[in-house]
Coordinates of C-alpha atoms in Angstrom, one line a residue:
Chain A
X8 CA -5.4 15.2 25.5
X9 CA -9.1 16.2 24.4
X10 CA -10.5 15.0 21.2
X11 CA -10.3 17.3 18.6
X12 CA -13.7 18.4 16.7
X13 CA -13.4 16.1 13.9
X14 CA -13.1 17.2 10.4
X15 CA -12.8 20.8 11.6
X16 CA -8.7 21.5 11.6
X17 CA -8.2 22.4 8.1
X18 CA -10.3 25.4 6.3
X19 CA -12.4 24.1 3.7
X20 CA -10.7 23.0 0.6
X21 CA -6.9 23.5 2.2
X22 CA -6.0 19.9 1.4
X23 CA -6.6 20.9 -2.0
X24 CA -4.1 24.3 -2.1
X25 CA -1.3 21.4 -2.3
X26 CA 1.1 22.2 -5.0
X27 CA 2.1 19.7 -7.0
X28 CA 3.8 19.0 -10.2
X29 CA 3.9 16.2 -12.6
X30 CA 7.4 14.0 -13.4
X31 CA 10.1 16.2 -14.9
X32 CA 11.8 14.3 -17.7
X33 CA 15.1 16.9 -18.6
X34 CA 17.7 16.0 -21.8
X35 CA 21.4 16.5 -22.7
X36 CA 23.6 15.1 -24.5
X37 CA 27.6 14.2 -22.7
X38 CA 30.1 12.6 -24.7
X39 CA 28.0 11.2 -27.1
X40 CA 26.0 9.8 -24.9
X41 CA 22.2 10.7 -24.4
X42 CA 21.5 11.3 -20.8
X43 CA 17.5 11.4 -19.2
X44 CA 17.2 13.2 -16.0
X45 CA 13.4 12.1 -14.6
X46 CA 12.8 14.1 -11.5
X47 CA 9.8 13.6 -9.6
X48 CA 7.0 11.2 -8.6
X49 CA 6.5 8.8 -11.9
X50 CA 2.6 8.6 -12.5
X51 CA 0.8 8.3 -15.8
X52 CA 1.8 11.8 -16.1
X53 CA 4.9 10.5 -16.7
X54 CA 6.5 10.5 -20.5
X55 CA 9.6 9.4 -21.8
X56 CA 8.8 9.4 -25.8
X57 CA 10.4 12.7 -26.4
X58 CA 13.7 12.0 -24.4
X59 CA 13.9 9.0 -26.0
X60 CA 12.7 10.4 -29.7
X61 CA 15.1 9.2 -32.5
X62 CA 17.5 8.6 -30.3
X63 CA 20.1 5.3 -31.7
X64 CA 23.3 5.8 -29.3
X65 CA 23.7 4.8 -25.6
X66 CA 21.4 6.3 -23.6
X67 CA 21.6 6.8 -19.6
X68 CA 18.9 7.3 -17.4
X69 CA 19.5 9.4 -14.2
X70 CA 16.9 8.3 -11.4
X71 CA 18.3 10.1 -8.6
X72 CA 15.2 12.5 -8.4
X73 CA 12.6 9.9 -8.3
X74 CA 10.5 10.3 -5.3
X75 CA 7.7 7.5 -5.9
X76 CA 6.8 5.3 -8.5
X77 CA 2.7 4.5 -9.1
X78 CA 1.2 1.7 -10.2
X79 CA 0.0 4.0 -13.2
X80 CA 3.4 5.5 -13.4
X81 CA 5.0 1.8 -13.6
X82 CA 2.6 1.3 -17.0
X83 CA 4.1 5.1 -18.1
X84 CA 7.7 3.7 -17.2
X85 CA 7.8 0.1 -19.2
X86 CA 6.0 1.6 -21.8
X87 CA 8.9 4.5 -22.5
X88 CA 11.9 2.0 -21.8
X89 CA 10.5 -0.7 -23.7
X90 CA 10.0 1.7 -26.6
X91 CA 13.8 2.8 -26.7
X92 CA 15.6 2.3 -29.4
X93 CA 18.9 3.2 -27.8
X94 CA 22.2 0.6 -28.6
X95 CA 22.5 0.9 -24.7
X96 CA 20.4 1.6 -21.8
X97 CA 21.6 2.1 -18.2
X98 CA 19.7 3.3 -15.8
X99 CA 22.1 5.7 -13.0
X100 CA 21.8 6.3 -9.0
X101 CA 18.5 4.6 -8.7
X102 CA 16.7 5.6 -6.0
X103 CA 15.0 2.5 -3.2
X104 CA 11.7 4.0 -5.0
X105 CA 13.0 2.5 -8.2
X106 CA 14.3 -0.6 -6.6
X107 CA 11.4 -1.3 -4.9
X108 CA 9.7 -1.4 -8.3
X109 CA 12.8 -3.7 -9.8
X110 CA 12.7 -6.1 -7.4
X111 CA 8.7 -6.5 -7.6
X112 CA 7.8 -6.0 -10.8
X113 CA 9.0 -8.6 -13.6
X114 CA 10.3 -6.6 -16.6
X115 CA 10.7 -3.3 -15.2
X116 CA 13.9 -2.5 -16.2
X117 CA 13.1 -3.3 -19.5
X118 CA 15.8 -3.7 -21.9
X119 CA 17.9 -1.4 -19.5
X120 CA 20.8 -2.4 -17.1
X121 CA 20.8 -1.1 -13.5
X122 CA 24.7 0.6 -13.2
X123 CA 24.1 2.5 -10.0
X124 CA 21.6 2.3 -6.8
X125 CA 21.0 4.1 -3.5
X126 CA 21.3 2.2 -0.4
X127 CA 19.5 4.0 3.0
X128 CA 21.2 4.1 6.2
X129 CA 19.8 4.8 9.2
X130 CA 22.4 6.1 12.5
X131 CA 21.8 4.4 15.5
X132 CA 22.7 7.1 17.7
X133 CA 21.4 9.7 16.2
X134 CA 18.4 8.3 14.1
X135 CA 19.9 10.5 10.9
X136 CA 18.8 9.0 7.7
X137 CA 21.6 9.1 4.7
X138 CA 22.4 7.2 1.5
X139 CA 25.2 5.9 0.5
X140 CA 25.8 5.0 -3.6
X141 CA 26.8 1.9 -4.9
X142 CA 28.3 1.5 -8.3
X143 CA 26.8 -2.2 -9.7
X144 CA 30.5 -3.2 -11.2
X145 CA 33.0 -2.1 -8.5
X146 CA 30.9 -3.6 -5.5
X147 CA 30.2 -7.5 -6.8
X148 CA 30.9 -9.0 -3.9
X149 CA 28.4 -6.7 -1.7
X150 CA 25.9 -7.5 -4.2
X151 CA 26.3 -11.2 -4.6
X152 CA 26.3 -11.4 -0.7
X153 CA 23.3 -9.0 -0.3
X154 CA 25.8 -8.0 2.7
X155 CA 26.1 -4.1 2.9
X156 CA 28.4 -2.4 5.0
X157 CA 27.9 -0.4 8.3
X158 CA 28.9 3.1 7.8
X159 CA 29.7 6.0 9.4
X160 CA 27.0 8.3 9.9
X161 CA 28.0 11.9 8.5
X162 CA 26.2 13.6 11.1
X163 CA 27.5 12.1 14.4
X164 CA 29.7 9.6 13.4
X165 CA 28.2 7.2 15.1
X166 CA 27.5 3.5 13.2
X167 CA 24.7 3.6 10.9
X168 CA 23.1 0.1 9.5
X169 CA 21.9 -0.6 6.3
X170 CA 18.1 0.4 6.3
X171 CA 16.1 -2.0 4.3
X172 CA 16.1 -5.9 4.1
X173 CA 19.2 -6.8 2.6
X174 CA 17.4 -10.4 0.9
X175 CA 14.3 -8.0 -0.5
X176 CA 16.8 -5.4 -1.8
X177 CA 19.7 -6.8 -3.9
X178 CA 17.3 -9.9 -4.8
X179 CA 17.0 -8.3 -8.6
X180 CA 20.6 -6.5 -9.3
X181 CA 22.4 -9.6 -7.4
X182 CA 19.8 -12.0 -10.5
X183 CA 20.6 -9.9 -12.8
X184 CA 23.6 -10.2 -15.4
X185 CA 26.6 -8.0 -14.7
X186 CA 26.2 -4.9 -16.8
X187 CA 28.2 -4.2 -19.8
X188 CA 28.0 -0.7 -20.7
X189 CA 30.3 0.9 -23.5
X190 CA 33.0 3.0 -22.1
X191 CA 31.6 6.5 -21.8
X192 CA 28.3 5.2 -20.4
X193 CA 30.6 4.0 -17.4
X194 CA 32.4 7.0 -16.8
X195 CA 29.1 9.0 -16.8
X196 CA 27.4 6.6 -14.7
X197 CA 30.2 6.6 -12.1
X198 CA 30.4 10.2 -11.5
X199 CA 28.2 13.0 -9.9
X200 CA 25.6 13.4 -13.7
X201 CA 24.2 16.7 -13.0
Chain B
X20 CA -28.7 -8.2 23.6
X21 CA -28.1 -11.4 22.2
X22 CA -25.0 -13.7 23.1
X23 CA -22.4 -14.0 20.7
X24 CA -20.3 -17.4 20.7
X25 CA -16.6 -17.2 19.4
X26 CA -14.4 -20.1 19.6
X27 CA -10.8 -19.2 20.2
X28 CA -8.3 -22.1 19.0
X29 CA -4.2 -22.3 18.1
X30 CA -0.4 -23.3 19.9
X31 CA -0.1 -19.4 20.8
X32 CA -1.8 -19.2 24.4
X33 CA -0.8 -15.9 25.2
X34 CA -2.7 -14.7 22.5
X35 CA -5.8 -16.8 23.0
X36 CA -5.8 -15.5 27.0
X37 CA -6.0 -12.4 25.2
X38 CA -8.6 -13.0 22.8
X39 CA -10.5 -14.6 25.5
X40 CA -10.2 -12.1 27.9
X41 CA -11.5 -9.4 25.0
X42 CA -14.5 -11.6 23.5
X43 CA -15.2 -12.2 27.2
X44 CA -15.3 -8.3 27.7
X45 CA -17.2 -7.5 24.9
X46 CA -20.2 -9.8 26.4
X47 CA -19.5 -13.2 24.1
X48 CA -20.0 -16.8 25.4
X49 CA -15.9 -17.9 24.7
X50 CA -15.0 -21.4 24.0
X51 CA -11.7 -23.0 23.9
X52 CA -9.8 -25.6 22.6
X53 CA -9.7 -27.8 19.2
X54 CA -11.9 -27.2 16.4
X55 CA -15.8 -27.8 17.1
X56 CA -17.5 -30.3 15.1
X57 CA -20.6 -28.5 13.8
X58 CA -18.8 -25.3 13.1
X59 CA -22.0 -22.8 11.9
X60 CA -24.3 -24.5 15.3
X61 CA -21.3 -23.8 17.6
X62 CA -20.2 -20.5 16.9
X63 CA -19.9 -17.4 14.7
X64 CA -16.9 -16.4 14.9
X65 CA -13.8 -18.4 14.9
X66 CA -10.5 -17.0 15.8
X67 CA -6.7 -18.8 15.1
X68 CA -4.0 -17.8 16.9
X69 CA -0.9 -19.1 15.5
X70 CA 3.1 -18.3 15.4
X71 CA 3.4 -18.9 11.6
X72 CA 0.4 -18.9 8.9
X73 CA 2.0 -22.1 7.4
X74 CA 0.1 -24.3 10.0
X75 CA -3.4 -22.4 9.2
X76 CA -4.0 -23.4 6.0
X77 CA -4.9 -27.0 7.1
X78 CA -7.1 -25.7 9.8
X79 CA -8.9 -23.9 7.5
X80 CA -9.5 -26.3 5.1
X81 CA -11.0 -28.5 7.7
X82 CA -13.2 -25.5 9.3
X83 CA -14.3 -25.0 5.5
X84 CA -14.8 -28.7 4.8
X85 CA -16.6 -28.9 7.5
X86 CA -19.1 -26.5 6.5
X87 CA -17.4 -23.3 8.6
X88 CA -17.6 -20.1 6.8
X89 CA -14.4 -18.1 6.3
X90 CA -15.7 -15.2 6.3
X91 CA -16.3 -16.0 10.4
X92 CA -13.0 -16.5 10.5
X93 CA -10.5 -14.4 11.7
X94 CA -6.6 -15.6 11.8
X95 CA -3.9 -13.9 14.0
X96 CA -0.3 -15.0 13.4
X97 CA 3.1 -13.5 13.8
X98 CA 4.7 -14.3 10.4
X99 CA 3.3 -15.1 6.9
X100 CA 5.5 -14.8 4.1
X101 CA 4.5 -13.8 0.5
X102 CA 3.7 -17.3 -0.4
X103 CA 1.4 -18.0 2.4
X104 CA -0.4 -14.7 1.9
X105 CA -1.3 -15.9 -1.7
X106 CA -2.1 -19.0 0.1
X107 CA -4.6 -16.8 2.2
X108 CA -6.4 -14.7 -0.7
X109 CA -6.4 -17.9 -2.6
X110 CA -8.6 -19.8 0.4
X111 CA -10.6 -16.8 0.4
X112 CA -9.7 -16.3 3.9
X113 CA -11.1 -12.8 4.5
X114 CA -9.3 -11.4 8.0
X115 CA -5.9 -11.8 8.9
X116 CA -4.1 -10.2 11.5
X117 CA 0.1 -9.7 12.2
X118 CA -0.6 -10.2 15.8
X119 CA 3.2 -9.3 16.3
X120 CA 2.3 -5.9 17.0
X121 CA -1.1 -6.6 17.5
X122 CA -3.0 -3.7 20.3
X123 CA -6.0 -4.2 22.3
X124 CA -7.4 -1.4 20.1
X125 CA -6.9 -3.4 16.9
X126 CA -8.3 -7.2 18.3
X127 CA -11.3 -5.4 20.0
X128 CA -11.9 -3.2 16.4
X129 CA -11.9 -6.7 14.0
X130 CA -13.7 -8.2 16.6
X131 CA -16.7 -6.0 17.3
X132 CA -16.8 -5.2 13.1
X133 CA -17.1 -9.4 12.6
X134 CA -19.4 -10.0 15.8
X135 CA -21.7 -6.7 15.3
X136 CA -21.9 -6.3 11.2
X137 CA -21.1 -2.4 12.0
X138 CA -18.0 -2.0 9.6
X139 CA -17.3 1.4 8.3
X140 CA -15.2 3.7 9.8
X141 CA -11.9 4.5 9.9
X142 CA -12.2 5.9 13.6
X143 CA -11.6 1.6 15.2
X144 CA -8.5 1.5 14.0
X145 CA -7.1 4.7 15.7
X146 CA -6.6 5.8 19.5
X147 CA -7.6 9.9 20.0
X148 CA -6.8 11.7 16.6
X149 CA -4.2 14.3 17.3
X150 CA -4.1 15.3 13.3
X151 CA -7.1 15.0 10.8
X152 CA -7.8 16.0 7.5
X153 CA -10.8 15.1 5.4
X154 CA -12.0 16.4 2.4
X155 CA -14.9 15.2 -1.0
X156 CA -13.8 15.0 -4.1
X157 CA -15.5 14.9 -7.6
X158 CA -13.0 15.3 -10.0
X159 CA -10.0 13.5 -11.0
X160 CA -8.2 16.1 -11.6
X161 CA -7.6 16.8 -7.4
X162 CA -5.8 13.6 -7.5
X163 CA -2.1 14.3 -7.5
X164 CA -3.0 17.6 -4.8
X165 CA -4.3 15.2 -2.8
X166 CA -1.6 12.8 -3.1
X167 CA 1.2 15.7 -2.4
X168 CA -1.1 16.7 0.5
X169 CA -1.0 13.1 1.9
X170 CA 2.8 13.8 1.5
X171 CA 2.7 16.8 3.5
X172 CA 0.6 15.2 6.2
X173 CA 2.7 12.3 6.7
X174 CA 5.7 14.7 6.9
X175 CA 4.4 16.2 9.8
X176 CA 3.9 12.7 11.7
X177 CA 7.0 13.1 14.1
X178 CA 8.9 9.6 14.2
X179 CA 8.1 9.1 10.4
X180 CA 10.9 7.9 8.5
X181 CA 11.0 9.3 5.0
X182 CA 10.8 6.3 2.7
X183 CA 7.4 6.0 5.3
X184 CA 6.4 8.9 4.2
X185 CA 6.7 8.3 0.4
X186 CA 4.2 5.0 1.5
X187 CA 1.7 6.9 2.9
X188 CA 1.4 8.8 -0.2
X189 CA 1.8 6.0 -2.8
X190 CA -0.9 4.1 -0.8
X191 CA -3.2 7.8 -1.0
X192 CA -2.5 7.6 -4.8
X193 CA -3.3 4.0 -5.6
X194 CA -6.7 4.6 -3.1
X195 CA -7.8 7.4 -4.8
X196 CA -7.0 6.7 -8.3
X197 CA -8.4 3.3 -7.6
X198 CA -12.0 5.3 -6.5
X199 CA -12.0 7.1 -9.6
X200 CA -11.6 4.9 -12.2
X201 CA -12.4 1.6 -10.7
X202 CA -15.0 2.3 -8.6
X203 CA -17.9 4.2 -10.4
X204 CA -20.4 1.9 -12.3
X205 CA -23.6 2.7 -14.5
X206 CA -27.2 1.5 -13.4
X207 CA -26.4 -1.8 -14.5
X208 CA -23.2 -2.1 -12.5
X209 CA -20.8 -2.0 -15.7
X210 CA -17.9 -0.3 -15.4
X211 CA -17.9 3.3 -16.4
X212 CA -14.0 4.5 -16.6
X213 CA -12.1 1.1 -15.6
X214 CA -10.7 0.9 -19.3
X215 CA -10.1 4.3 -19.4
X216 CA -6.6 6.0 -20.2
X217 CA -5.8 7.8 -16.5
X218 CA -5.0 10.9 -18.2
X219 CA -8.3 11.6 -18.9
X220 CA -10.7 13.3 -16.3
X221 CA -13.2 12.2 -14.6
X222 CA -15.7 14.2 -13.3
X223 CA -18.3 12.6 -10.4
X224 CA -21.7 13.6 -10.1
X225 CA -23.4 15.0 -7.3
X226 CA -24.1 12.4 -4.6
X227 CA -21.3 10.8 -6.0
X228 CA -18.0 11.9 -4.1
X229 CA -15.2 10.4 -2.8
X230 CA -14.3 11.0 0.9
X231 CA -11.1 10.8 1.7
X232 CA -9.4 11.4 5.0
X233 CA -6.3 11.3 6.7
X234 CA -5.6 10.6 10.3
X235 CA -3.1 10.7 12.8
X236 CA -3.1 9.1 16.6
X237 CA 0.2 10.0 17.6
X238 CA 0.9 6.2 17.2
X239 CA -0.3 5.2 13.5
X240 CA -1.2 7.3 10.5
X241 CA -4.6 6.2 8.3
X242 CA -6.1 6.8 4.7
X243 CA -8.9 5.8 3.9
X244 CA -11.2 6.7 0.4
X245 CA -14.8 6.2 0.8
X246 CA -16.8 5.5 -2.8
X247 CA -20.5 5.4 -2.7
X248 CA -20.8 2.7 -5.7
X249 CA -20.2 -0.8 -3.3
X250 CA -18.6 -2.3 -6.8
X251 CA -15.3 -3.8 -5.7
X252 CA -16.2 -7.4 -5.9
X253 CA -14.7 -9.4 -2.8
X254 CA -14.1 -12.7 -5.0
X255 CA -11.5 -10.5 -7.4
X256 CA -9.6 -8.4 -5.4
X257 CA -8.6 -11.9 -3.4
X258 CA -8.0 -13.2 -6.7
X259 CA -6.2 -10.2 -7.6
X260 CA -4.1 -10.2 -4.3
X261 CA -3.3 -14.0 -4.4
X262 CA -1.9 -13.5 -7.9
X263 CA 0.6 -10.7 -6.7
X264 CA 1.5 -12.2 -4.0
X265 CA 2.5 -15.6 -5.6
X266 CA 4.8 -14.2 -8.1
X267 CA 7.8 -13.5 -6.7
X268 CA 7.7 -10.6 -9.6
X269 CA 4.5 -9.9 -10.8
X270 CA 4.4 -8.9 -14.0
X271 CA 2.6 -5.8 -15.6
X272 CA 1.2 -6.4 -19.1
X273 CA -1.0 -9.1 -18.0
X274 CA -3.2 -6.8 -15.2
X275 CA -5.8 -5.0 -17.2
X276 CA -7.6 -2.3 -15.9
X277 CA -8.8 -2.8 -12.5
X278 CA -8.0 -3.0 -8.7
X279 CA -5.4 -5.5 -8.9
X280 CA -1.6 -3.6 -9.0
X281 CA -2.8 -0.7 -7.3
X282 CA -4.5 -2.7 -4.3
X283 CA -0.9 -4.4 -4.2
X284 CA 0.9 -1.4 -3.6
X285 CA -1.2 -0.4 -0.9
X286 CA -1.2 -3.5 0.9
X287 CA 3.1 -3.3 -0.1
X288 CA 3.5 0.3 1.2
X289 CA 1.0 0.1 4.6
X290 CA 0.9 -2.4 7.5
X291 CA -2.5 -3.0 6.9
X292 CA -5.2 -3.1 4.7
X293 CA -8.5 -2.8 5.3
X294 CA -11.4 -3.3 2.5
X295 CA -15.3 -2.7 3.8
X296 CA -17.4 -3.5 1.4
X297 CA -21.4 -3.0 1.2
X298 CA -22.3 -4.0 -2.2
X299 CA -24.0 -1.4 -4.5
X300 CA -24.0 0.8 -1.8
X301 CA -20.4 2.1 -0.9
X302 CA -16.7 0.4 -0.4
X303 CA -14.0 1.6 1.9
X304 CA -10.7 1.1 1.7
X305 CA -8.0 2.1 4.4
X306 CA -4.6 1.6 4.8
X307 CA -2.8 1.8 8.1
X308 CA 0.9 2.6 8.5
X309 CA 2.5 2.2 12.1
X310 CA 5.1 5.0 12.6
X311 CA 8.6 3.9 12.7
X312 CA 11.9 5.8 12.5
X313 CA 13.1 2.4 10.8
X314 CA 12.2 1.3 7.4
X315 CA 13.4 -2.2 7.8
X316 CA 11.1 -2.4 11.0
X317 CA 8.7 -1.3 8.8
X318 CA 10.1 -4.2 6.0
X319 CA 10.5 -6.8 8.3
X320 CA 6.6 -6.9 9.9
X321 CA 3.8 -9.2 8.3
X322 CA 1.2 -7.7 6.8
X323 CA -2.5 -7.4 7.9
X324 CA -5.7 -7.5 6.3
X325 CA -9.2 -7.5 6.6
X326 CA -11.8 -7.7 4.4
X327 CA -15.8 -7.1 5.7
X328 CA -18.7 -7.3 4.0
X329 CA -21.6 -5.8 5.3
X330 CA -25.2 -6.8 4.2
X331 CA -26.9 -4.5 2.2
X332 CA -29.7 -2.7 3.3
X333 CA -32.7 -2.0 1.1
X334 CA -32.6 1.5 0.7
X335 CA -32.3 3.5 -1.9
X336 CA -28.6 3.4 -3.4
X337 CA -25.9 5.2 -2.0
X338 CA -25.0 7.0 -4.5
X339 CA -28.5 8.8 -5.2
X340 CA -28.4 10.0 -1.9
X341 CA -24.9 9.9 -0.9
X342 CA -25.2 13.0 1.5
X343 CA -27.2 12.1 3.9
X344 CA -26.6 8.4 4.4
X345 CA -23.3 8.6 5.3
X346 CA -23.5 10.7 8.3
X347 CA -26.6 8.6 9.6
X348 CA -24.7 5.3 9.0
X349 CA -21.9 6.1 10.9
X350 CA -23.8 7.5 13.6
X351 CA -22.0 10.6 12.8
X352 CA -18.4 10.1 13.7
X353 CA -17.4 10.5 10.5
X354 CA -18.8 13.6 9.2
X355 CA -18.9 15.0 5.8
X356 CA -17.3 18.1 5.1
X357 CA -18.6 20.0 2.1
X358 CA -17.4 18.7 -1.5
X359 CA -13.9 20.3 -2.7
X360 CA -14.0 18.8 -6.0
X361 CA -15.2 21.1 -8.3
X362 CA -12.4 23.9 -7.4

């Protein structure tokens, strides 16, 4: 194929009509529990003081929606959670973007307990990419073992292996005390929180 | 044209042929075998090729001792784990290569950049580009745009898996937030927004862009951020590295303002890293990510690096004259398209 004129594909300024929008941080309240929704890529535009904001109950923090964590946004994040002044912190359906951060970062949890993760699969046959969810205190023995389970892919059917490196991955929730959250934090953080 | 002499050591003798056969190619007198005893009379470029990097370190301690410089060294090996890397930056070794998925395109790039001086450009590193994007920026404000547009690029790389994606932009983020706030200095070469809380703006002068592009072969996807200050010091961004690498968790609240997490998460979230670096002039940073439909192939490959330093010239700084040095010093393969920032 011919070289393409360099620098000449895009109109001038077109990598700047991007849209973009900074970390949503969204707040109810579920059975007397306090529960953070942040949705988004977590930058330094990232802030959890208002979510957080007199807050002295359980809190849980839903991550499913986080794309990306920055090494500004990991500043933004310990700041928030180590400023929480919640009787219980879990943190929900953690995304590998959060993991990533858990497993490489010292403190990054904070004082908060990982309850739920994400774990990527990748089919063999058909190269669909899926997750599947793990709840922390029903699946001890797949986290002690850092030994995740083929499973079926949804698309094809076909066998799908975990996606990641299984060592790298569990290394901080298999480290890290079993969680211990009061009874209606559980029953949120086990079901679907939206 | 002057001969070059490299010496080509190490157990992996597929990859020294190779080496040979490249440095022989590109006009250098090769020699082979075990150290040599004067290293800076004998050669100028020394390269290692080794299975694991846990063998090197001796090597180069000897090389070292024996009055080699590092910086002429370049080391090829298949694995290195997290503790060796720290090993690495804490030597001050400057250019190591995975040479598990090491291409003829990649040797012959590191080894023309060390042998010739000539080390800008993103263009080595990449076969014909089939998708390129470049734009200047002056303010701060762009940043996140430009991130979600490195996300959009990526996306459009067929074969990408999606956590890849998410890499390519974290590693566009960290780059250009680093160029920012890191990069610009004052007269004096202090630090102008290092400290500075990243909310704030910053707004770059004329002469004083960014250039950022991305590119896609077909094979591999680049960023690289182009600053015209030439104030990332080489000494603490291996210091930096060494210190990330050798905590098994590093930890937050002890990195102050500066290079060092952000650098990490490049170098995390990209195969490789490469840092050129022409002081008080410019610094280029570029991170290369291989396309894979895997993420654990992606996991599960050693990471490269280079770092190049090429001497300063004595002309008037880059960054009073930004515009027109760039396209001369990169004989125009890397052109400048008009600055964006100020939308």
């Amino acid at each position: 194929m011919p070289a393409e004129p360099k620098g000449l594909n895009l109109p001038t300024g077109a990598l700047l009509t991007s849209a973009d929008s900074p970390p949503r941080v969204e707040v109810r309240e579920a059975s007397g529990v306090r529960v953070v929704m942040v949705v988004g890529v977590v930058d330094e535009r990232l802030n959890l003081a208002p979510a957080f904001q007199g807050v002295t109950g359980p809190v849980l923090v839903d991550l499913d929606g986080v794309e990306q964590v920055t090494s500004a946004g990991v500043r933004q994040w310990q700041t928030g959670v180590r400023a929480c002044q919640a009787s219980y912190l879990g943190l929900a359906r953690c995304q590998p973007a959060m993991m990533t951060q858990f497993n490489s970062i010292r403190g990054f949890a904070g004082p908060g307990e990982v309850l739920s993760f994400y774990l990527g699969y990748l089919c063999g046959a058909c190269d669909h990419a899926f997750e599947v969810l793990l709840d922390v205190l029903e699946s001890r023995t797949v986290i002690q073992a850092k030994a995740p389970p083929d499973e079926k892919c949804p698309r094809c059917g076909g066998s799908a292996e975990f996606d990641d490196l299984p060592d790298l991955y569990f290394r901080y929730v298999s480290g890290a005390p079993v969680p211990n959250p009061p009874a209606p934090v559980r029953s949120l953080a086990s079901r679907s929180l939206e | 044209m002057r001969t070059r002499r490299v010496h080509v050591t190490g157990s992996d003798e597929e990859l020294v042929r190779q080496v040979h056969a490249l440095a022989k190619g590109l006009g250098c007198e090769v020699a082979l075998g075990s150290l040599p005893r004067n290293p800076s009379a004998a050669t100028e470029l020394l390269v290692i090729c080794e299975n694991s990097a846990q063998v090197t370190a001796g090597i180069l301690e000897e090389w070292a001792s024996s009055g080699g410089q590092l910086a002429g060294v370049l080391l090829l090996v298949r694995q290195s784990d997290r503790q060796q890397m720290a090993d690495l930056f804490r030597l001050r070794l400057t250019n190591l290569v995975a040479h598990s998925q090491l291409s003829d395109l990649d040797l012959k790039a590191t080894l023309c950049k060390l042998l010739d001086g000539e080390v800008f450009g993103v263009d080595k590193y990449l076969g014909t580009p089939v998708r390129e994007e470049r734009c200047r920026l002056s303010r701060s404000e762009t940043k996140s745009q430009l991130a979600h547009a490195a996300e959009t690029f990526a996306s459009g790389c067929e074969g990408l898996n999606r956590r890849l994606v998410q890499n390519f932009r974290q590693a566009s983020d960290e780059l250009i937030s680093n160029a920012f706030y890191n990069a610009p200095v004052n007269g004096d070469g202090a630090p102008r927004y290092r400290t500075m809380d990243r909310h704030q703006g910053v707004s770059l002068s004329p002469g004083e862009e960014l250039d950022v592009a991305f590119v896609f072969d077909g094979q591999r996807l680049a960023v690289s951020v182009t600053d015209p200050f030439g104030s990332l010091p080489q000494d603490r961004v291996q210091a930096e590295l060494a210190r990330c690498f050798a905590q098994t968790q590093p930890r937050t609240d002890g990195l102050s303002g500066g290079a060092g997490l952000g650098l990490f998460f490049v170098l995390n979230s990209m195969n490789h890293l490469v840092i050129n670096l022409e002081p008080g002039r410019r610094t280029q940073i570029i991170g290369l990510l291989d396309v894979e439909r895997s993420y654990k192939q992606f996991a599960s490959k050693t990471k490269s690096f280079n770092i190049f330093l090429q001497a300063t010239s004595d002309r008037t700084p880059a960054r009073e004259s930004a515009s027109s040095t760039a396209a001369e010093e990169t004989g125009g393969s890397e052109p400048r398209p008009p600055s964006l920032g100020d939308r």
